[in-house]
mmCIF file of C-alpha atoms in Angstrom:
data_model
loop_
_atom_site.group_PDB
_atom_site.id
_atom_site.type_symbol
_atom_site.label_atom_id
_atom_site.label_comp_id
_atom_site.label_asym_id
_atom_site.label_seq_id
_atom_site.Cartn_x
_atom_site.Cartn_y
_atom_site.Cartn_z
ATOM 1 C CA GLN A 7 0.000 0.000 0.000
ATOM 2 C CA LYS A 8 1.319 3.414 -0.949
ATOM 3 C CA GLU A 9 1.732 5.922 1.862
ATOM 4 C CA VAL A 10 -0.519 8.576 0.302
ATOM 5 C CA GLU A 11 -3.086 7.809 -2.379
ATOM 6 C CA GLN A 12 -5.287 10.075 -4.464
ATOM 7 C CA ASN A 13 -7.659 9.614 -7.359
ATOM 8 C CA SER A 14 -5.519 10.407 -10.367
ATOM 9 C CA GLY A 15 -8.377 11.929 -12.308
ATOM 10 C CA PRO A 16 -8.685 13.892 -14.409
ATOM 11 C CA LEU A 17 -11.645 15.379 -12.597
ATOM 12 C CA SER A 18 -13.817 17.694 -14.661
ATOM 13 C CA VAL A 19 -16.423 19.986 -13.124
ATOM 14 C CA PRO A 20 -18.454 22.847 -14.618
ATOM 15 C CA GLU A 21 -17.737 26.392 -13.549
ATOM 16 C CA GLY A 22 -19.566 27.262 -10.327
ATOM 17 C CA ALA A 23 -19.831 23.649 -9.149
ATOM 18 C CA ILE A 24 -18.211 22.036 -6.118
ATOM 19 C CA ALA A 25 -15.030 20.060 -6.784
ATOM 20 C CA SER A 26 -14.268 17.268 -4.320
ATOM 21 C CA LEU A 27 -10.747 15.900 -4.061
ATOM 22 C CA ASN A 28 -9.953 12.869 -1.936
ATOM 23 C CA CYS A 29 -6.859 11.439 -0.282
ATOM 24 C CA THR A 30 -6.126 8.432 1.924
ATOM 25 C CA TYR A 31 -2.978 7.713 3.903
ATOM 26 C CA SER A 32 -1.487 4.613 5.487
ATOM 27 C CA ASP A 33 0.386 5.953 8.550
ATOM 28 C CA ARG A 34 -2.317 5.937 11.228
ATOM 29 C CA GLY A 35 -0.282 8.137 13.561
ATOM 30 C CA SER A 36 0.137 11.009 11.077
ATOM 31 C CA GLN A 37 -0.767 14.373 12.560
ATOM 32 C CA SER A 38 -0.382 16.988 9.836
ATOM 33 C CA PHE A 39 -2.047 17.142 6.435
ATOM 34 C CA PHE A 40 -1.577 19.577 3.600
ATOM 35 C CA TRP A 41 -3.122 20.441 0.263
ATOM 36 C CA TYR A 42 -0.990 21.999 -2.464
ATOM 37 C CA ARG A 43 -2.013 23.328 -5.867
ATOM 38 C CA GLN A 44 0.371 22.951 -8.780
ATOM 39 C CA TYR A 45 -0.133 24.637 -12.106
ATOM 40 C CA SER A 46 1.487 23.018 -15.128
ATOM 41 C CA GLY A 47 5.203 23.771 -15.194
ATOM 42 C CA LYS A 48 5.133 25.505 -11.808
ATOM 43 C CA SER A 49 6.032 24.487 -8.273
ATOM 44 C CA PRO A 50 3.492 23.423 -5.613
ATOM 45 C CA GLU A 51 1.715 26.201 -3.738
ATOM 46 C CA LEU A 52 0.283 25.622 -0.259
ATOM 47 C CA ILE A 53 -3.503 26.007 -0.130
ATOM 48 C CA MET A 54 -4.439 24.669 3.290
ATOM 49 C CA PHE A 55 -3.239 22.574 6.173
ATOM 50 C CA ILE A 56 -5.268 20.731 8.793
ATOM 51 C CA TYR A 57 -4.239 19.037 11.998
ATOM 52 C CA SER A 58 -7.510 18.194 13.801
ATOM 53 C CA ASN A 59 -10.486 16.037 12.900
ATOM 54 C CA GLY A 60 -13.329 17.917 11.288
ATOM 55 C CA ASP A 61 -13.545 20.737 8.792
ATOM 56 C CA LYS A 62 -11.368 23.777 8.203
ATOM 57 C CA GLU A 63 -12.593 26.501 5.897
ATOM 58 C CA ASP A 64 -10.630 29.212 4.093
ATOM 59 C CA GLY A 65 -12.587 31.181 1.540
ATOM 60 C CA ARG A 66 -13.837 28.825 -1.171
ATOM 61 C CA PHE A 67 -11.736 25.956 0.157
ATOM 62 C CA THR A 68 -12.680 23.468 2.872
ATOM 63 C CA ALA A 69 -10.371 20.748 4.119
ATOM 64 C CA GLN A 70 -11.937 17.762 5.888
ATOM 65 C CA LEU A 71 -10.034 15.300 8.045
ATOM 66 C CA ASN A 72 -11.146 11.953 9.436
ATOM 67 C CA LYS A 73 -8.242 10.299 11.231
ATOM 68 C CA ALA A 74 -10.223 7.166 12.117
ATOM 69 C CA SER A 75 -10.813 6.520 8.421
ATOM 70 C CA GLN A 76 -7.356 7.872 7.467
ATOM 71 C CA TYR A 77 -9.028 10.146 4.982
ATOM 72 C CA VAL A 78 -8.583 13.801 4.089
ATOM 73 C CA SER A 79 -10.457 15.745 1.437
ATOM 74 C CA LEU A 80 -10.510 19.166 -0.177
ATOM 75 C CA LEU A 81 -13.713 20.831 -1.349
ATOM 76 C CA ILE A 82 -13.568 23.766 -3.721
ATOM 77 C CA ARG A 83 -16.831 25.717 -3.857
ATOM 78 C CA ASP A 84 -17.858 27.905 -6.797
ATOM 79 C CA SER A 85 -15.092 26.395 -8.923
ATOM 80 C CA GLN A 86 -13.421 28.763 -11.364
ATOM 81 C CA PRO A 87 -11.430 28.019 -14.539
ATOM 82 C CA SER A 88 -8.401 29.403 -12.686
ATOM 83 C CA ASP A 89 -8.739 26.486 -10.246
ATOM 84 C CA SER A 90 -7.746 24.113 -13.053
ATOM 85 C CA ALA A 91 -4.519 22.552 -11.792
ATOM 86 C CA THR A 92 -3.135 19.449 -10.139
ATOM 87 C CA TYR A 93 -3.918 19.162 -6.439
ATOM 88 C CA LEU A 94 -1.395 17.390 -4.258
ATOM 89 C CA CYS A 95 -2.228 15.843 -0.903
ATOM 90 C CA ALA A 96 0.704 15.706 1.524
ATOM 91 C CA VAL A 97 1.082 13.987 4.887
ATOM 92 C CA LYS A 98 3.698 14.524 7.564
ATOM 93 C CA LEU A 99 4.529 11.023 8.800
ATOM 94 C CA LYS A 100 4.598 10.367 12.513
ATOM 95 C CA THR A 101 7.069 7.529 12.007
ATOM 96 C CA SER A 102 9.696 9.757 10.390
ATOM 97 C CA TYR A 103 10.495 13.087 11.970
ATOM 98 C CA ASP A 104 9.178 15.896 9.775
ATOM 99 C CA LYS A 105 9.191 13.815 6.585
ATOM 100 C CA VAL A 106 6.380 14.958 4.304
ATOM 101 C CA ILE A 107 5.129 12.509 1.695
ATOM 102 C CA PHE A 108 3.073 13.533 -1.307
ATOM 103 C CA GLY A 109 0.383 11.698 -3.190
ATOM 104 C CA PRO A 110 0.449 11.436 -6.990
ATOM 105 C CA GLY A 111 -1.938 14.369 -7.373
ATOM 106 C CA THR A 112 -5.382 14.785 -8.890
ATOM 107 C CA SER A 113 -5.771 16.798 -12.065
ATOM 108 C CA LEU A 114 -8.774 19.137 -11.925
ATOM 109 C CA SER A 115 -10.293 20.798 -14.949
ATOM 110 C CA VAL A 116 -12.998 23.443 -14.467
ATOM 111 C CA ILE A 117 -15.039 23.835 -17.643
ATOM 112 C CA PRO A 118 -16.384 27.347 -18.368
ATOM 113 C CA ASP B 4 10.320 38.938 2.596
ATOM 114 C CA ALA B 5 12.091 36.671 0.110
ATOM 115 C CA GLY B 6 10.621 33.252 -0.397
ATOM 116 C CA VAL B 7 12.524 30.101 -1.258
ATOM 117 C CA THR B 8 14.945 30.692 -4.112
ATOM 118 C CA GLN B 9 16.510 28.030 -6.296
ATOM 119 C CA SER B 10 19.202 28.163 -8.943
ATOM 120 C CA PRO B 11 19.579 27.526 -11.753
ATOM 121 C CA THR B 12 16.061 27.416 -13.205
ATOM 122 C CA HIS B 13 17.018 25.120 -16.070
ATOM 123 C CA LEU B 14 19.966 22.844 -16.675
ATOM 124 C CA ILE B 15 20.978 20.470 -19.455
ATOM 125 C CA LYS B 16 23.589 17.818 -18.694
ATOM 126 C CA THR B 17 24.993 14.728 -20.394
ATOM 127 C CA ARG B 18 24.832 11.219 -18.973
ATOM 128 C CA GLY B 19 27.659 10.554 -16.550
ATOM 129 C CA GLN B 20 28.142 14.176 -15.611
ATOM 130 C CA GLN B 21 27.655 15.706 -12.175
ATOM 131 C CA VAL B 22 25.301 18.521 -11.214
ATOM 132 C CA THR B 23 24.867 20.857 -8.232
ATOM 133 C CA LEU B 24 21.594 22.583 -7.474
ATOM 134 C CA ARG B 25 21.264 25.378 -4.945
ATOM 135 C CA CYS B 26 18.554 26.567 -2.588
ATOM 136 C CA SER B 27 18.101 29.465 -0.186
ATOM 137 C CA PRO B 28 15.283 28.968 2.314
ATOM 138 C CA LYS B 29 12.550 31.417 3.192
ATOM 139 C CA SER B 30 13.586 33.938 5.831
ATOM 140 C CA GLY B 31 13.166 32.455 9.296
ATOM 141 C CA HIS B 32 13.182 28.853 8.095
ATOM 142 C CA ASP B 33 15.885 26.442 9.238
ATOM 143 C CA THR B 34 14.956 23.149 7.569
ATOM 144 C CA VAL B 35 15.432 22.336 3.897
ATOM 145 C CA SER B 36 13.906 19.372 2.078
ATOM 146 C CA TRP B 37 14.616 18.287 -1.469
ATOM 147 C CA TYR B 38 12.151 16.553 -3.782
ATOM 148 C CA GLN B 39 12.302 15.074 -7.272
ATOM 149 C CA GLN B 40 9.213 15.362 -9.415
ATOM 150 C CA ALA B 41 8.971 13.432 -12.658
ATOM 151 C CA LEU B 42 6.399 14.480 -15.221
ATOM 152 C CA GLY B 43 2.886 13.512 -14.181
ATOM 153 C CA GLN B 44 3.905 12.310 -10.720
ATOM 154 C CA GLY B 45 3.883 13.714 -7.221
ATOM 155 C CA PRO B 46 7.085 15.007 -5.619
ATOM 156 C CA GLN B 47 9.318 12.233 -4.282
ATOM 157 C CA PHE B 48 11.239 12.914 -1.066
ATOM 158 C CA ILE B 49 15.016 12.838 -1.511
ATOM 159 C CA PHE B 50 16.308 14.076 1.857
ATOM 160 C CA GLN B 51 16.000 16.742 4.506
ATOM 161 C CA TYR B 52 18.629 18.901 6.193
ATOM 162 C CA TYR B 53 18.472 20.486 9.618
ATOM 163 C CA GLU B 54 21.335 21.992 11.595
ATOM 164 C CA GLU B 55 23.706 21.121 8.742
ATOM 165 C CA GLU B 56 22.921 17.400 9.094
ATOM 166 C CA GLU B 57 20.949 15.037 6.861
ATOM 167 C CA ARG B 58 18.022 14.181 9.119
ATOM 168 C CA GLN B 59 15.852 12.042 6.862
ATOM 169 C CA ARG B 60 16.457 10.309 3.535
ATOM 170 C CA GLY B 61 14.118 8.867 0.959
ATOM 171 C CA ASN B 62 14.673 5.916 -1.341
ATOM 172 C CA PHE B 63 17.365 7.479 -3.508
ATOM 173 C CA PRO B 64 20.828 6.069 -4.298
ATOM 174 C CA ASP B 65 24.050 7.454 -2.874
ATOM 175 C CA ARG B 66 24.594 9.331 -6.140
ATOM 176 C CA PHE B 67 22.306 11.894 -4.562
ATOM 177 C CA SER B 68 24.000 13.864 -1.816
ATOM 178 C CA GLY B 69 23.533 17.188 -0.181
ATOM 179 C CA HIS B 70 24.801 19.783 2.168
ATOM 180 C CA GLN B 71 23.422 22.525 4.373
ATOM 181 C CA PHE B 72 25.434 25.607 5.251
ATOM 182 C CA PRO B 73 25.415 27.649 8.477
ATOM 183 C CA ASN B 74 23.125 30.226 6.824
ATOM 184 C CA TYR B 75 20.612 27.371 6.215
ATOM 185 C CA SER B 76 21.075 27.378 2.441
ATOM 186 C CA SER B 77 21.501 23.992 0.831
ATOM 187 C CA GLU B 78 22.919 22.176 -2.158
ATOM 188 C CA LEU B 79 21.834 19.009 -3.900
ATOM 189 C CA ASN B 80 24.519 17.095 -5.786
ATOM 190 C CA VAL B 81 23.849 14.300 -8.237
ATOM 191 C CA ASN B 82 26.761 12.257 -9.582
ATOM 192 C CA ALA B 83 26.960 9.971 -12.608
ATOM 193 C CA LEU B 84 23.745 11.347 -14.109
ATOM 194 C CA LEU B 85 21.310 8.944 -15.741
ATOM 195 C CA LEU B 86 18.604 9.715 -18.265
ATOM 196 C CA GLY B 87 16.094 8.850 -15.555
ATOM 197 C CA ASP B 88 17.363 11.712 -13.407
ATOM 198 C CA SER B 89 15.627 14.153 -15.739
ATOM 199 C CA ALA B 90 12.988 15.830 -13.595
ATOM 200 C CA LEU B 91 11.937 18.959 -11.754
ATOM 201 C CA TYR B 92 13.955 19.280 -8.548
ATOM 202 C CA LEU B 93 12.132 21.111 -5.821
ATOM 203 C CA CYS B 94 13.548 22.639 -2.688
ATOM 204 C CA ALA B 95 11.209 23.331 0.222
ATOM 205 C CA SER B 96 11.918 25.078 3.487
ATOM 206 C CA SER B 97 10.108 24.977 6.802
ATOM 207 C CA ARG B 98 10.447 25.849 10.459
ATOM 208 C CA ASN B 99 9.464 23.667 13.397
ATOM 209 C CA THR B 100 6.222 21.871 12.575
ATOM 210 C CA GLY B 101 5.118 24.372 9.959
ATOM 211 C CA PRO B 102 4.230 23.507 6.364
ATOM 212 C CA LEU B 103 6.685 23.267 3.499
ATOM 213 C CA HIS B 104 7.167 26.275 1.245
ATOM 214 C CA PHE B 105 8.539 25.505 -2.192
ATOM 215 C CA GLY B 106 10.905 27.315 -4.488
ATOM 216 C CA ASN B 107 10.282 27.559 -8.223
ATOM 217 C CA GLY B 108 12.331 24.437 -8.887
ATOM 218 C CA THR B 109 15.193 23.501 -11.182
ATOM 219 C CA ARG B 110 14.324 21.679 -14.400
ATOM 220 C CA LEU B 111 17.111 19.180 -15.099
ATOM 221 C CA THR B 112 17.364 17.515 -18.479
ATOM 222 C CA VAL B 113 19.876 14.699 -18.967
ATOM 223 C CA THR B 114 20.719 13.808 -22.568
#
């Protein structure tokens, strides 16, 4: 089992819809979870981080964490064409001090 | 407040050669991590430096080595380059338990 898994996509949603991106992780003791956005040819950009079970909202973005299910998700409300990018889920492993592991990313396309 | 800076932005090397990539962390950050990202894949952890020591290492051969200087800047060295080493090399800095902040990356092409 890979340490961090994501649906590879591509995920296509119409403009204005909610995009839902999912991620599962294998290290049950992991404490810190991150979502990065990466435009083609660019470096990853931090969108949100979440440490506690439940939801964390920041503007149009909501991160959801369920440690019992080892599941973290990112919801993007009112999706815009500028949201079209690859979204990377990252997990800081408890078993390795400060080592952050990334998933393969999910490609999102927002159709005008 | 300068973010993470990497140099060079692009590099073309021949198989068997050696390359050095450089990174200056974001102001206030003391930890530097290096990642390799092949096209269409997520970043793969190479290693992390803290207090001038390699603290963690990913599943990369010894051809990949690094260094951190007293000013927290870092270098990534790759010896005996292979075609498969062609990738985007990302440097990320952090402090304590905070999130990683990435530089713009170095695109390495090995021919």
